[in-house]
JSON list of C-alpha atoms in Angstrom, two decimals:
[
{"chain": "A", "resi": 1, "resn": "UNK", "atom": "CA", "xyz": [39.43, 2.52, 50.63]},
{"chain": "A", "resi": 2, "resn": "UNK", "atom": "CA", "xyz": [41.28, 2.33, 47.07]},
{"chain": "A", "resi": 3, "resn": "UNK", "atom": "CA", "xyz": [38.91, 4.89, 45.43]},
{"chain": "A", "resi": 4, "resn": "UNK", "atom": "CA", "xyz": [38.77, 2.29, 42.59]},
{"chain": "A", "resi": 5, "resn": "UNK", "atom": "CA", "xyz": [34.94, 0.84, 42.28]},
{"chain": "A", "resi": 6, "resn": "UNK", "atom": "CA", "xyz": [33.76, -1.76, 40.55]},
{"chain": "A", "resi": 7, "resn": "UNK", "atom": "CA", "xyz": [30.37, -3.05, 39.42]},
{"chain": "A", "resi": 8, "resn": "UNK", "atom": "CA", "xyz": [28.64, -5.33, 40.22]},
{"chain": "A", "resi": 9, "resn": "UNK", "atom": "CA", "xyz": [30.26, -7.13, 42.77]},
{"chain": "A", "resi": 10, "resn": "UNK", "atom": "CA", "xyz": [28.26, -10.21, 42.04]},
{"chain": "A", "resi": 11, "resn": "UNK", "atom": "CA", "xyz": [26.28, -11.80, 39.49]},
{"chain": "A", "resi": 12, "resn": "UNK", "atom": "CA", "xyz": [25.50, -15.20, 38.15]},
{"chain": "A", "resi": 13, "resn": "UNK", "atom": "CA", "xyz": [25.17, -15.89, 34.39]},
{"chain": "A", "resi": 14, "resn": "UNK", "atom": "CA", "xyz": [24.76, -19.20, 32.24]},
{"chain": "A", "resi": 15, "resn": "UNK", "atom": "CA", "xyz": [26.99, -20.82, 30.43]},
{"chain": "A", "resi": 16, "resn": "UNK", "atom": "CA", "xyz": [27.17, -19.06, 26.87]},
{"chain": "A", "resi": 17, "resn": "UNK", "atom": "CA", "xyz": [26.10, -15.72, 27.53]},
{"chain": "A", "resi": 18, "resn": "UNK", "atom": "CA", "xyz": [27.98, -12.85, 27.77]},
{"chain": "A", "resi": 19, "resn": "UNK", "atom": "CA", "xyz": [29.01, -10.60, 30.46]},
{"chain": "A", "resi": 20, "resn": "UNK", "atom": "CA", "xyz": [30.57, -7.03, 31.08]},
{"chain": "A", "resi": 21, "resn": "UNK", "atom": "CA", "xyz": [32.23, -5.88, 34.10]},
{"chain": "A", "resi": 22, "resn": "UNK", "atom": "CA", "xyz": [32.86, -2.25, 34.97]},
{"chain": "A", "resi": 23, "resn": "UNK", "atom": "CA", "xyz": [35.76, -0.03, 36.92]},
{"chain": "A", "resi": 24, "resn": "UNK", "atom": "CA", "xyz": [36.51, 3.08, 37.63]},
{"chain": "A", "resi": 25, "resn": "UNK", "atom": "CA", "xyz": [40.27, 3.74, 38.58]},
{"chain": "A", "resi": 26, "resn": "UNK", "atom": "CA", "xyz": [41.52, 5.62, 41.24]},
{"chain": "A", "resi": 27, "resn": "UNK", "atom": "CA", "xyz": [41.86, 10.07, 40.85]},
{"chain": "A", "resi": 28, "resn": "UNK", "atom": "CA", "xyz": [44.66, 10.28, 39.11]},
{"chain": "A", "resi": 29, "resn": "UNK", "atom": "CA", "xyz": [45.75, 7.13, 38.15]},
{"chain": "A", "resi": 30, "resn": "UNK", "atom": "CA", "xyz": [45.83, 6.44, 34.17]},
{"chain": "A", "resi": 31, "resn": "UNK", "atom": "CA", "xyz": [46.09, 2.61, 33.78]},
{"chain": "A", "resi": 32, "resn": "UNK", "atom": "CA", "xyz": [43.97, -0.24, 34.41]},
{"chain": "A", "resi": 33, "resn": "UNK", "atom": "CA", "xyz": [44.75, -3.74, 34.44]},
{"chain": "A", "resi": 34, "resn": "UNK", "atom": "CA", "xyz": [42.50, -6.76, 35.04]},
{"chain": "A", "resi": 35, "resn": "UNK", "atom": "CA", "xyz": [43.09, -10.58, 36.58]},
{"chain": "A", "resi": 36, "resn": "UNK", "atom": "CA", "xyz": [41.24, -13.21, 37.37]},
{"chain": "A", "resi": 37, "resn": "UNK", "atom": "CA", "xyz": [41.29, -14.79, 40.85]},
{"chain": "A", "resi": 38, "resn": "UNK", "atom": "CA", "xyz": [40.47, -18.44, 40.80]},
{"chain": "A", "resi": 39, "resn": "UNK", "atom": "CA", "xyz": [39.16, -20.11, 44.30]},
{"chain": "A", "resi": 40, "resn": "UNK", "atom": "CA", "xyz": [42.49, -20.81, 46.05]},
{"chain": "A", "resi": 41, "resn": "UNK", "atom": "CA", "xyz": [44.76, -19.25, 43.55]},
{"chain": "A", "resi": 42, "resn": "UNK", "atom": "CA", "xyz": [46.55, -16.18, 42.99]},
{"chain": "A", "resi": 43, "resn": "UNK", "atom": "CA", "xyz": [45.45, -13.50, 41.00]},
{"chain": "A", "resi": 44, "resn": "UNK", "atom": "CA", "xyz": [46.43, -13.94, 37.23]},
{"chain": "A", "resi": 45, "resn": "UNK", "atom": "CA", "xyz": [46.49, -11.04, 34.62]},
{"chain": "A", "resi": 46, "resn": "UNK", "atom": "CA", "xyz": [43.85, -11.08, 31.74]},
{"chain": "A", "resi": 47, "resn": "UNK", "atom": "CA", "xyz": [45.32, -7.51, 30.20]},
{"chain": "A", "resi": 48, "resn": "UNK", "atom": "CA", "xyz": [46.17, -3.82, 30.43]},
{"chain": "A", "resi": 49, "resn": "UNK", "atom": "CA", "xyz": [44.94, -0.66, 29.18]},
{"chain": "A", "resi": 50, "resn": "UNK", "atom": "CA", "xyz": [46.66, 2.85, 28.80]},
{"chain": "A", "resi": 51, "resn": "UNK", "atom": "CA", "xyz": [45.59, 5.92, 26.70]},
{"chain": "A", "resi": 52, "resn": "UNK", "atom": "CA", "xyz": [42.02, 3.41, 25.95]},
{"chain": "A", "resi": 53, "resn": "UNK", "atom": "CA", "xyz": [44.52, 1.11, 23.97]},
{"chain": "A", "resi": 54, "resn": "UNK", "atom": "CA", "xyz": [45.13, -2.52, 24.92]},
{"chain": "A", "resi": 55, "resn": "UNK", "atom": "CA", "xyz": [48.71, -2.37, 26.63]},
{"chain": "A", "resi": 56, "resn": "UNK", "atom": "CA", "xyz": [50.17, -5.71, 27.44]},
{"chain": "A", "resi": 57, "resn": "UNK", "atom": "CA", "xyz": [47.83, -8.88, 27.43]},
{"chain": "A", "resi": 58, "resn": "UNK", "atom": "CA", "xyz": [48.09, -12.26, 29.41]},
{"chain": "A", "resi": 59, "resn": "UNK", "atom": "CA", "xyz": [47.13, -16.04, 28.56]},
{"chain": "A", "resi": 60, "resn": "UNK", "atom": "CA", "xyz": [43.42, -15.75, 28.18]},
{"chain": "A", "resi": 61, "resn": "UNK", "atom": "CA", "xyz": [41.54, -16.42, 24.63]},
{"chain": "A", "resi": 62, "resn": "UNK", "atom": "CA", "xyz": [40.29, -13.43, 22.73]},
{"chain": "A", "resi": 63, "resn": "UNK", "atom": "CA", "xyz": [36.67, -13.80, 23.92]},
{"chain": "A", "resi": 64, "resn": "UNK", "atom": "CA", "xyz": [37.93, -11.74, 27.16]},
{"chain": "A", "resi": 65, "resn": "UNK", "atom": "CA", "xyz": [38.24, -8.35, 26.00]},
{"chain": "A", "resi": 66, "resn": "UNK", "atom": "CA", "xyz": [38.12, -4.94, 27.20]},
{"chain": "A", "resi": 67, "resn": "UNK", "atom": "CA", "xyz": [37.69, -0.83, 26.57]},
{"chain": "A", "resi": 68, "resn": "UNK", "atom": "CA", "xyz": [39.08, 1.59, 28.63]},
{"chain": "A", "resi": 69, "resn": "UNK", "atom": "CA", "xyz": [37.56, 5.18, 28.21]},
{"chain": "A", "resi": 70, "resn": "UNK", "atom": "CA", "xyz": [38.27, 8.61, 27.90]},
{"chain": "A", "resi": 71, "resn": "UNK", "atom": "CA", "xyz": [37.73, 9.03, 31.82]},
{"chain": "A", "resi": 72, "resn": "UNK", "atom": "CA", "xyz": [40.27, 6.33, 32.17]},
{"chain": "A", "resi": 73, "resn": "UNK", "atom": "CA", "xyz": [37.70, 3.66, 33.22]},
{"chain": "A", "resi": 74, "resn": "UNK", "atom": "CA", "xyz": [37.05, 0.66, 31.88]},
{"chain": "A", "resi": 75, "resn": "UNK", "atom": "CA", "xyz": [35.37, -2.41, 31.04]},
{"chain": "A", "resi": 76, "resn": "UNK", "atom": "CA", "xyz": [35.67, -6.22, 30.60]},
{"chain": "A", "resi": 77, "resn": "UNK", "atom": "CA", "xyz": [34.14, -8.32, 28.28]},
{"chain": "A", "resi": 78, "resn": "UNK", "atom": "CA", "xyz": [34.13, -11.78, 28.64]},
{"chain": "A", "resi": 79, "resn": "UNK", "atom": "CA", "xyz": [31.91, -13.89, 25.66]},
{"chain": "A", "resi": 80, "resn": "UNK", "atom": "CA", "xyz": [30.73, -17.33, 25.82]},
{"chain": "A", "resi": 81, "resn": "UNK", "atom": "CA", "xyz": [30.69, -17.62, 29.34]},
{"chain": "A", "resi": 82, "resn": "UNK", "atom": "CA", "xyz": [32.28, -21.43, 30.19]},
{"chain": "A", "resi": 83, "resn": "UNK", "atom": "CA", "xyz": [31.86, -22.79, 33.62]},
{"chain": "A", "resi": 84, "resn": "UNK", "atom": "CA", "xyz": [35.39, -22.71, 33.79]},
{"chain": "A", "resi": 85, "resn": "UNK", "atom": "CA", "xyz": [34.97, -18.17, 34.20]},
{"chain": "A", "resi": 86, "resn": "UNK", "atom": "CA", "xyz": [33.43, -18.63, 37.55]},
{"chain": "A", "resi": 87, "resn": "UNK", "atom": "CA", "xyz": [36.12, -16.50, 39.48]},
{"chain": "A", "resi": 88, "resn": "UNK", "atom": "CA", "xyz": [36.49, -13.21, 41.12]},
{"chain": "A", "resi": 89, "resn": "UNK", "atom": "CA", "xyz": [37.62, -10.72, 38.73]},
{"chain": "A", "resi": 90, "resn": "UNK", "atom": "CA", "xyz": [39.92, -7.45, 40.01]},
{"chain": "A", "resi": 91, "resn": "UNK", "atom": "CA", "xyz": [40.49, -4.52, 38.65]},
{"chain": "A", "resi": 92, "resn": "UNK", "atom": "CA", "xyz": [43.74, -2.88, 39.41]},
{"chain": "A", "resi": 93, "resn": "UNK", "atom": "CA", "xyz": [44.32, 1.41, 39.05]},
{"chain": "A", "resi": 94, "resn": "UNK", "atom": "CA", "xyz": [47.81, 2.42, 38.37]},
{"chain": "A", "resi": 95, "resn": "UNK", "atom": "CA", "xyz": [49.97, 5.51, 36.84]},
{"chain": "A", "resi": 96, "resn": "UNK", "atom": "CA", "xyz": [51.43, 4.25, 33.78]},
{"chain": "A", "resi": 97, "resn": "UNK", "atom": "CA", "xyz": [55.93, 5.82, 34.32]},
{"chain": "A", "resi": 98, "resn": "UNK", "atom": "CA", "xyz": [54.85, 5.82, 38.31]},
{"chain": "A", "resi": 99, "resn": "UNK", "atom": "CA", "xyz": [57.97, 3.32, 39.88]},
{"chain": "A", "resi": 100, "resn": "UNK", "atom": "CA", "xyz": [56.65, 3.45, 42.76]},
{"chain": "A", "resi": 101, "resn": "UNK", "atom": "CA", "xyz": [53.71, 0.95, 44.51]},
{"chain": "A", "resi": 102, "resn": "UNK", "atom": "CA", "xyz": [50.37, 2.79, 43.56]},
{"chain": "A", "resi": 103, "resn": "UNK", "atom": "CA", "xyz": [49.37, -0.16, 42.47]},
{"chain": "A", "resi": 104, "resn": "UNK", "atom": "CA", "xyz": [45.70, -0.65, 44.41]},
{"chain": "A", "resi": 105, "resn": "UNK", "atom": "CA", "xyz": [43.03, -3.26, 43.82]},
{"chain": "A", "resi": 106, "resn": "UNK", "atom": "CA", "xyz": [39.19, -2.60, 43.37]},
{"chain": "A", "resi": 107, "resn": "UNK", "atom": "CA", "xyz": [37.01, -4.94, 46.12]},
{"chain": "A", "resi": 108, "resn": "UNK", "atom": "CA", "xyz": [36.56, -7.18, 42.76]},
{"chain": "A", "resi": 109, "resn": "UNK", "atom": "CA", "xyz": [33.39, -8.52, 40.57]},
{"chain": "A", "resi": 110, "resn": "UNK", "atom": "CA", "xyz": [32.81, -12.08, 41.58]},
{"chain": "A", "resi": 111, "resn": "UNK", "atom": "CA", "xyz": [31.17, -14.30, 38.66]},
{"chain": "A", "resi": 112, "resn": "UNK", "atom": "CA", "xyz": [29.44, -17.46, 38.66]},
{"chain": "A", "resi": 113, "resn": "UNK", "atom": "CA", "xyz": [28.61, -19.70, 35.28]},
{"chain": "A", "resi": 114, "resn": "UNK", "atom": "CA", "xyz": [26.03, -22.28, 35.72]},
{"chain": "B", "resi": 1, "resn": "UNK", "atom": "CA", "xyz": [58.78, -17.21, 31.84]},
{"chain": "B", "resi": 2, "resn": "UNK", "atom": "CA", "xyz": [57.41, -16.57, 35.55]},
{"chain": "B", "resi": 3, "resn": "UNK", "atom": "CA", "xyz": [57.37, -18.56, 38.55]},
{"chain": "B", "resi": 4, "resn": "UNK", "atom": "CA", "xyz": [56.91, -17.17, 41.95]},
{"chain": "B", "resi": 5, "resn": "UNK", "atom": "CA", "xyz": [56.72, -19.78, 44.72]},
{"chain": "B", "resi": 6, "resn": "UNK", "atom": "CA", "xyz": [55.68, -19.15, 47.72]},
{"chain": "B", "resi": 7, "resn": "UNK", "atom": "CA", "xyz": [54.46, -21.58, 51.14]},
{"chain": "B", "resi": 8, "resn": "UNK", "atom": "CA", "xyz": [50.83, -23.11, 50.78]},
{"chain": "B", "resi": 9, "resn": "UNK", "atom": "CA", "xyz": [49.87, -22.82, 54.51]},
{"chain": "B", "resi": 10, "resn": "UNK", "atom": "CA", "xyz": [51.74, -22.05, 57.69]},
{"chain": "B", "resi": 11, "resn": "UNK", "atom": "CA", "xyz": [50.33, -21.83, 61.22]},
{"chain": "B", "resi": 12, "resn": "UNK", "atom": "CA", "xyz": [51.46, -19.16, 63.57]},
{"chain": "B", "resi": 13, "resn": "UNK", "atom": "CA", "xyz": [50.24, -18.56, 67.18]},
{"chain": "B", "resi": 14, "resn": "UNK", "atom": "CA", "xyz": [48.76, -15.30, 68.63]},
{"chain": "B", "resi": 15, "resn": "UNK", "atom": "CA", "xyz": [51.06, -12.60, 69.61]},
{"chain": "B", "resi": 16, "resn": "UNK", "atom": "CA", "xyz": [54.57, -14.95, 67.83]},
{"chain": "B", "resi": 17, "resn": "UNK", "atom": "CA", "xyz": [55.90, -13.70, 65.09]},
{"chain": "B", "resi": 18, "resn": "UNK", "atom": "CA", "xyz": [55.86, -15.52, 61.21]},
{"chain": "B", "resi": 19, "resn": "UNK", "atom": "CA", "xyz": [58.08, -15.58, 58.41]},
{"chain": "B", "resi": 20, "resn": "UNK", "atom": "CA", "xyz": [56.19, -16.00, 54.94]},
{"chain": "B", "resi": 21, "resn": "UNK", "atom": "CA", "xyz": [59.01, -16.75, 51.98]},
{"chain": "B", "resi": 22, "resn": "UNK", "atom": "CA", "xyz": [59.14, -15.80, 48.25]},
{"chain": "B", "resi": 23, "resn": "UNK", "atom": "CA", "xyz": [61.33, -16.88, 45.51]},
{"chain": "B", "resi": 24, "resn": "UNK", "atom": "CA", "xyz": [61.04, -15.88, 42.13]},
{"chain": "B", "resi": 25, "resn": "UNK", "atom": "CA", "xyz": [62.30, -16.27, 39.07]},
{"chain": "B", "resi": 26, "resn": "UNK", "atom": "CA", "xyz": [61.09, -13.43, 35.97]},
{"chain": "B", "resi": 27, "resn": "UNK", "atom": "CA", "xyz": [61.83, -12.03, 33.01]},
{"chain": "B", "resi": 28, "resn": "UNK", "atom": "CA", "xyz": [61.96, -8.75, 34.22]},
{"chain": "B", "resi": 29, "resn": "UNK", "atom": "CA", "xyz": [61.65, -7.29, 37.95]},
{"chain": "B", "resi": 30, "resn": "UNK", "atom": "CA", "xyz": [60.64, -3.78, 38.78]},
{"chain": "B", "resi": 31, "resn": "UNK", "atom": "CA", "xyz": [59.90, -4.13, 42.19]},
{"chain": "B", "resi": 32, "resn": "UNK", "atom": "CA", "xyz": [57.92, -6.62, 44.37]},
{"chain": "B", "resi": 33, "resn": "UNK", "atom": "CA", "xyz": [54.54, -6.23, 46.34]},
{"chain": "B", "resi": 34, "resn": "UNK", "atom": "CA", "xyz": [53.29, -8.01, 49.41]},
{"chain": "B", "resi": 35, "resn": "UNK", "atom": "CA", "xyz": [49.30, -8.36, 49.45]},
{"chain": "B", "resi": 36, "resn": "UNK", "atom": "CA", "xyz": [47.37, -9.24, 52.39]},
{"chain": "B", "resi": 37, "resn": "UNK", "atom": "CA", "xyz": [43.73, -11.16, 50.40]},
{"chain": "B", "resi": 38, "resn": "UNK", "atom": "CA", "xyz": [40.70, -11.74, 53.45]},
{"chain": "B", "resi": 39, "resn": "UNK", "atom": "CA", "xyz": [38.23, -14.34, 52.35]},
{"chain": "B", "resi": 40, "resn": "UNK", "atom": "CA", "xyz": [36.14, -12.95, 50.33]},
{"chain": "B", "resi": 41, "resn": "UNK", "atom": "CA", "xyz": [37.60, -9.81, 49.71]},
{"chain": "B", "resi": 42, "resn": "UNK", "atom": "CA", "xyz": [40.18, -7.83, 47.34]},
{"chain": "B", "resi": 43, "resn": "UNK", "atom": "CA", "xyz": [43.84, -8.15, 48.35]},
{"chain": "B", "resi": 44, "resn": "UNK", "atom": "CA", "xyz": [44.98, -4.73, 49.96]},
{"chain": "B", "resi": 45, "resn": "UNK", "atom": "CA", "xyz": [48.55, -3.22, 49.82]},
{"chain": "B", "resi": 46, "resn": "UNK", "atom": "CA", "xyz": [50.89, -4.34, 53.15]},
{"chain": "B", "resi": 47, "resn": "UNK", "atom": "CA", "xyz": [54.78, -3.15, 51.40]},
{"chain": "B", "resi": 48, "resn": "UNK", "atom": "CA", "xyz": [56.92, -2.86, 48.47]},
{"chain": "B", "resi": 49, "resn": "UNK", "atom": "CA", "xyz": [60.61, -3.51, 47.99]},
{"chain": "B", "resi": 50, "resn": "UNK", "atom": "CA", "xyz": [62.39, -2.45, 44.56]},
{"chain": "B", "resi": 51, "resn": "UNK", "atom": "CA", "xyz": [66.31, -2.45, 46.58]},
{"chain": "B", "resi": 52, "resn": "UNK", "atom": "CA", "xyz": [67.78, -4.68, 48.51]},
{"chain": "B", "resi": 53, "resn": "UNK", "atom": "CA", "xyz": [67.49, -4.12, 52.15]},
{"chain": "B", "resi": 54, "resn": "UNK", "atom": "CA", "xyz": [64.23, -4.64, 54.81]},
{"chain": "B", "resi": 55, "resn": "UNK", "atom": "CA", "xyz": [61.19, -2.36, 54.57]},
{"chain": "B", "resi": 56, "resn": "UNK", "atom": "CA", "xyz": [59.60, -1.75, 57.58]},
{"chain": "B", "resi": 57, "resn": "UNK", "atom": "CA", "xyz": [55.88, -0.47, 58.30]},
{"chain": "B", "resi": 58, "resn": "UNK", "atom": "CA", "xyz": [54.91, -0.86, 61.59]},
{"chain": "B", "resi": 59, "resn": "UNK", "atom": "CA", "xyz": [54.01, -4.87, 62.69]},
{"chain": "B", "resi": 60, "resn": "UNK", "atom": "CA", "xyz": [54.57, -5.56, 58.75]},
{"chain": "B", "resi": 61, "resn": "UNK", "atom": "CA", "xyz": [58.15, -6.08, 57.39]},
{"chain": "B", "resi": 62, "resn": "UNK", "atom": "CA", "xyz": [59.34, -6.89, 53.87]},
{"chain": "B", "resi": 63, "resn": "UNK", "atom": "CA", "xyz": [62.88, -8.01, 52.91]},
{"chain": "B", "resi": 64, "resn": "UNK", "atom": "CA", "xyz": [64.68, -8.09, 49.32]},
{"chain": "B", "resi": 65, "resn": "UNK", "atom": "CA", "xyz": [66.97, -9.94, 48.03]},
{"chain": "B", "resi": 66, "resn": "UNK", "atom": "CA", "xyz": [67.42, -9.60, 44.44]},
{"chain": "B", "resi": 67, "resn": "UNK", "atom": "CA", "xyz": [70.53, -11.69, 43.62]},
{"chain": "B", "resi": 68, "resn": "UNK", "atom": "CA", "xyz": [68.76, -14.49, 45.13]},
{"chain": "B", "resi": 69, "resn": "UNK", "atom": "CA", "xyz": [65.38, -14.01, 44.22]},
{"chain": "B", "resi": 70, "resn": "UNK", "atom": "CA", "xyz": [64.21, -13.82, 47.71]},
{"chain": "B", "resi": 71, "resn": "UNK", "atom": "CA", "xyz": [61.75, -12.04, 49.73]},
{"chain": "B", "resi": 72, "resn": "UNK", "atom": "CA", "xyz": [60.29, -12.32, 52.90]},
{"chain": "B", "resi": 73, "resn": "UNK", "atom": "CA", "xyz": [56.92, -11.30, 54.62]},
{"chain": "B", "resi": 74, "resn": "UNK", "atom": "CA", "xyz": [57.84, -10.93, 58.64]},
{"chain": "B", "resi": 75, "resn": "UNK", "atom": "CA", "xyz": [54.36, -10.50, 60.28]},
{"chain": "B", "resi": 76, "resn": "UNK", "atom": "CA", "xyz": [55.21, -9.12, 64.07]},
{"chain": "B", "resi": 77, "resn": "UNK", "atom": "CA", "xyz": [52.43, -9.70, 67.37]},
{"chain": "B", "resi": 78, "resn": "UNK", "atom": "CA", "xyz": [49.81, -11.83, 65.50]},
{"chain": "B", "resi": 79, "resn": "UNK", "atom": "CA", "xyz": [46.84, -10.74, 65.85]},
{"chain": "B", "resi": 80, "resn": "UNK", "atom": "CA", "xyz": [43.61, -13.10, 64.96]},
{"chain": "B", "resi": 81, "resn": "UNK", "atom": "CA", "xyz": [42.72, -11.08, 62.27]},
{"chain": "B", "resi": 82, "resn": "UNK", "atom": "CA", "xyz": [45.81, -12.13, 60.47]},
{"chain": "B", "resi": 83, "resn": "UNK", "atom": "CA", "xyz": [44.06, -15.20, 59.29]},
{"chain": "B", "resi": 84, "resn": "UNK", "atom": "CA", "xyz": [44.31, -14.71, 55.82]},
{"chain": "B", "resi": 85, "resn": "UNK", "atom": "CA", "xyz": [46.35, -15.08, 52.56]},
{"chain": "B", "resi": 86, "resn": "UNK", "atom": "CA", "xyz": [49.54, -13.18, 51.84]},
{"chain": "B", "resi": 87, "resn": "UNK", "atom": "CA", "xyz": [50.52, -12.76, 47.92]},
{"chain": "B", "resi": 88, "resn": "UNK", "atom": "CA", "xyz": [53.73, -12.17, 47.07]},
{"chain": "B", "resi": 89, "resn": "UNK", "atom": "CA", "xyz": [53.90, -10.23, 43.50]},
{"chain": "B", "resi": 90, "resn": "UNK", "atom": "CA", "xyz": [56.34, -9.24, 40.84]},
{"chain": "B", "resi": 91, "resn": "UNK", "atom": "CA", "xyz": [55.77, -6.63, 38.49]},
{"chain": "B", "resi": 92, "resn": "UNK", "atom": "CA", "xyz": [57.55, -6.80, 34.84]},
{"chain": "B", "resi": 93, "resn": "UNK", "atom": "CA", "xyz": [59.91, -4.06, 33.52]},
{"chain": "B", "resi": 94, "resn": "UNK", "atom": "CA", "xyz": [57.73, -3.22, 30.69]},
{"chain": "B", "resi": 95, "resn": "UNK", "atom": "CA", "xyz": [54.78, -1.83, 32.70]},
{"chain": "B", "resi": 96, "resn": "UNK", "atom": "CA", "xyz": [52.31, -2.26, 35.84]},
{"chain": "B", "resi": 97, "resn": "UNK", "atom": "CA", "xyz": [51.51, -5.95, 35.20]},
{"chain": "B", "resi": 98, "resn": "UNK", "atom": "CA", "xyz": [51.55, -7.54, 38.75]},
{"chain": "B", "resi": 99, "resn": "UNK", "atom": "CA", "xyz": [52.51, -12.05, 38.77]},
{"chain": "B", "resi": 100, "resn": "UNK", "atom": "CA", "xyz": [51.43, -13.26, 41.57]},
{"chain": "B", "resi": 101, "resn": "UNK", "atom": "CA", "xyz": [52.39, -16.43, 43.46]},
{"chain": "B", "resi": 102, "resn": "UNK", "atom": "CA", "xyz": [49.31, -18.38, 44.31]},
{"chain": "B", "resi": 103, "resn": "UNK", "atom": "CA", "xyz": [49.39, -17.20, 48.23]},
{"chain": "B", "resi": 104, "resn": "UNK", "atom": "CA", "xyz": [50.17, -18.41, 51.67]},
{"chain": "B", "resi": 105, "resn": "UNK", "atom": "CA", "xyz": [47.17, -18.50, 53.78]},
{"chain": "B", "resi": 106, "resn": "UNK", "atom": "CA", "xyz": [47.97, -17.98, 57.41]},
{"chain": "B", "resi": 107, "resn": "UNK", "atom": "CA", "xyz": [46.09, -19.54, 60.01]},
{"chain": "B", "resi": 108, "resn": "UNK", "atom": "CA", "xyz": [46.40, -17.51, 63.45]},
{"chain": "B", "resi": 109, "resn": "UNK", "atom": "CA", "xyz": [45.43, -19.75, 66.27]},
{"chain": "B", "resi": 110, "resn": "UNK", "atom": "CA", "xyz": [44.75, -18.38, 70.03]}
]
């Protein structure tokens, strides 16, 4: 156990429509990051956010966005869903100035475009 | 830019001990994370090296080499349930934002 949760852990959606995925970061822990886990591949990193502000951001096109709340959870966005999205998606809980390896991973939303 | 290589597949027997290798090359390093990923399921912490020098945590062992670029994964008395994929990450000097290599999945055979 993490204590980072995310929701929901699956769903299917078509392609075009929009989605929103949801996590809650560990007690404690002040920054969220998300990646995307392709079938086969290693995780890659969509973005980060600290203090609800978009902190570093990845190779993905601005239809993936996100929010991070007050609470220190957040969400991710993804708009016109391509086939391509079908992946699992992680959320990973971290203290932003923490060198050390709190770094945990959520059990992940996994996504599937038809 | 970022490249992490790491082994595709290896093969290991029950009970024998495996070497999984990671080379990097990054922008920035502030430290570097071993992940064990099930199928299916989230990766989950197994060690962290930020010096040079071997980390060890029980059957689990991580070695650092910075100069070189070089880590290693030392997985000791296989079990079966060490079938899986082990993800070698590095995380940037700006912040918590974890690169991944694209894993080594480790097939345990009796």
């Amino acid at each position: 156990e993490t204590g980072v949760t995310q929701s929901p852990t699956h769903l299917i959606k078509t392609r075009g429509q929009q989605v929103t995925l949801r996590c809650s970061s560990q007690s404690g822990h002040n920054t969220v990051s998300w990646y995307q886990q392709a079938l086969g591949q290693g995780p890659q990193f969509i973005f980060q956010y600290y203090r609800e502000e978009e902190n570093g951001r990845g190779n993905f096109p601005p239809r993936f966005s996100g929010l991070q709340f007050p609470n220190y959870s957040s969400e991710l966005n993804v708009n016109a869903l391509e086939l391509d999205d079908s992946a699992l998606y992680l959320c990973a809980s971290s203290r932003t100035g923490d060198a050390g390896n709190t770094i945990y991973f959520g059990e992940g939303s996994w996504l599937t475009v038809v | 830019g970022q490249n992490i290589d790491q082994p595709t597949e290896m093969t290991a027997t029950e009970g024998a001990i495996v070497q999984i290798n990671c080379t990097y090359q990054t922008s920035g390093f502030n430290g570097l994370f071993w992940y064990q990923q099930h199928a299916g399921e989230a990766p989950t912490f197994l060690s962290y090296n930020v010096l040079d020098g071997l980390e060890e945590k029980g059957r689990f062992s991580s070695f650092l080499s910075r100069s070189k670029g070089y880590s290693y994964l030392l997985l000791k008395e296989l079990q079966m349930k060490d079938s899986a994929s082990s993800l070698c990450a590095v995380r940037d000097n700006a912040g918590n934002m974890l690169t991944f290599g694209g894993g080594t999945r480790l097939m345990v055979k009796p």
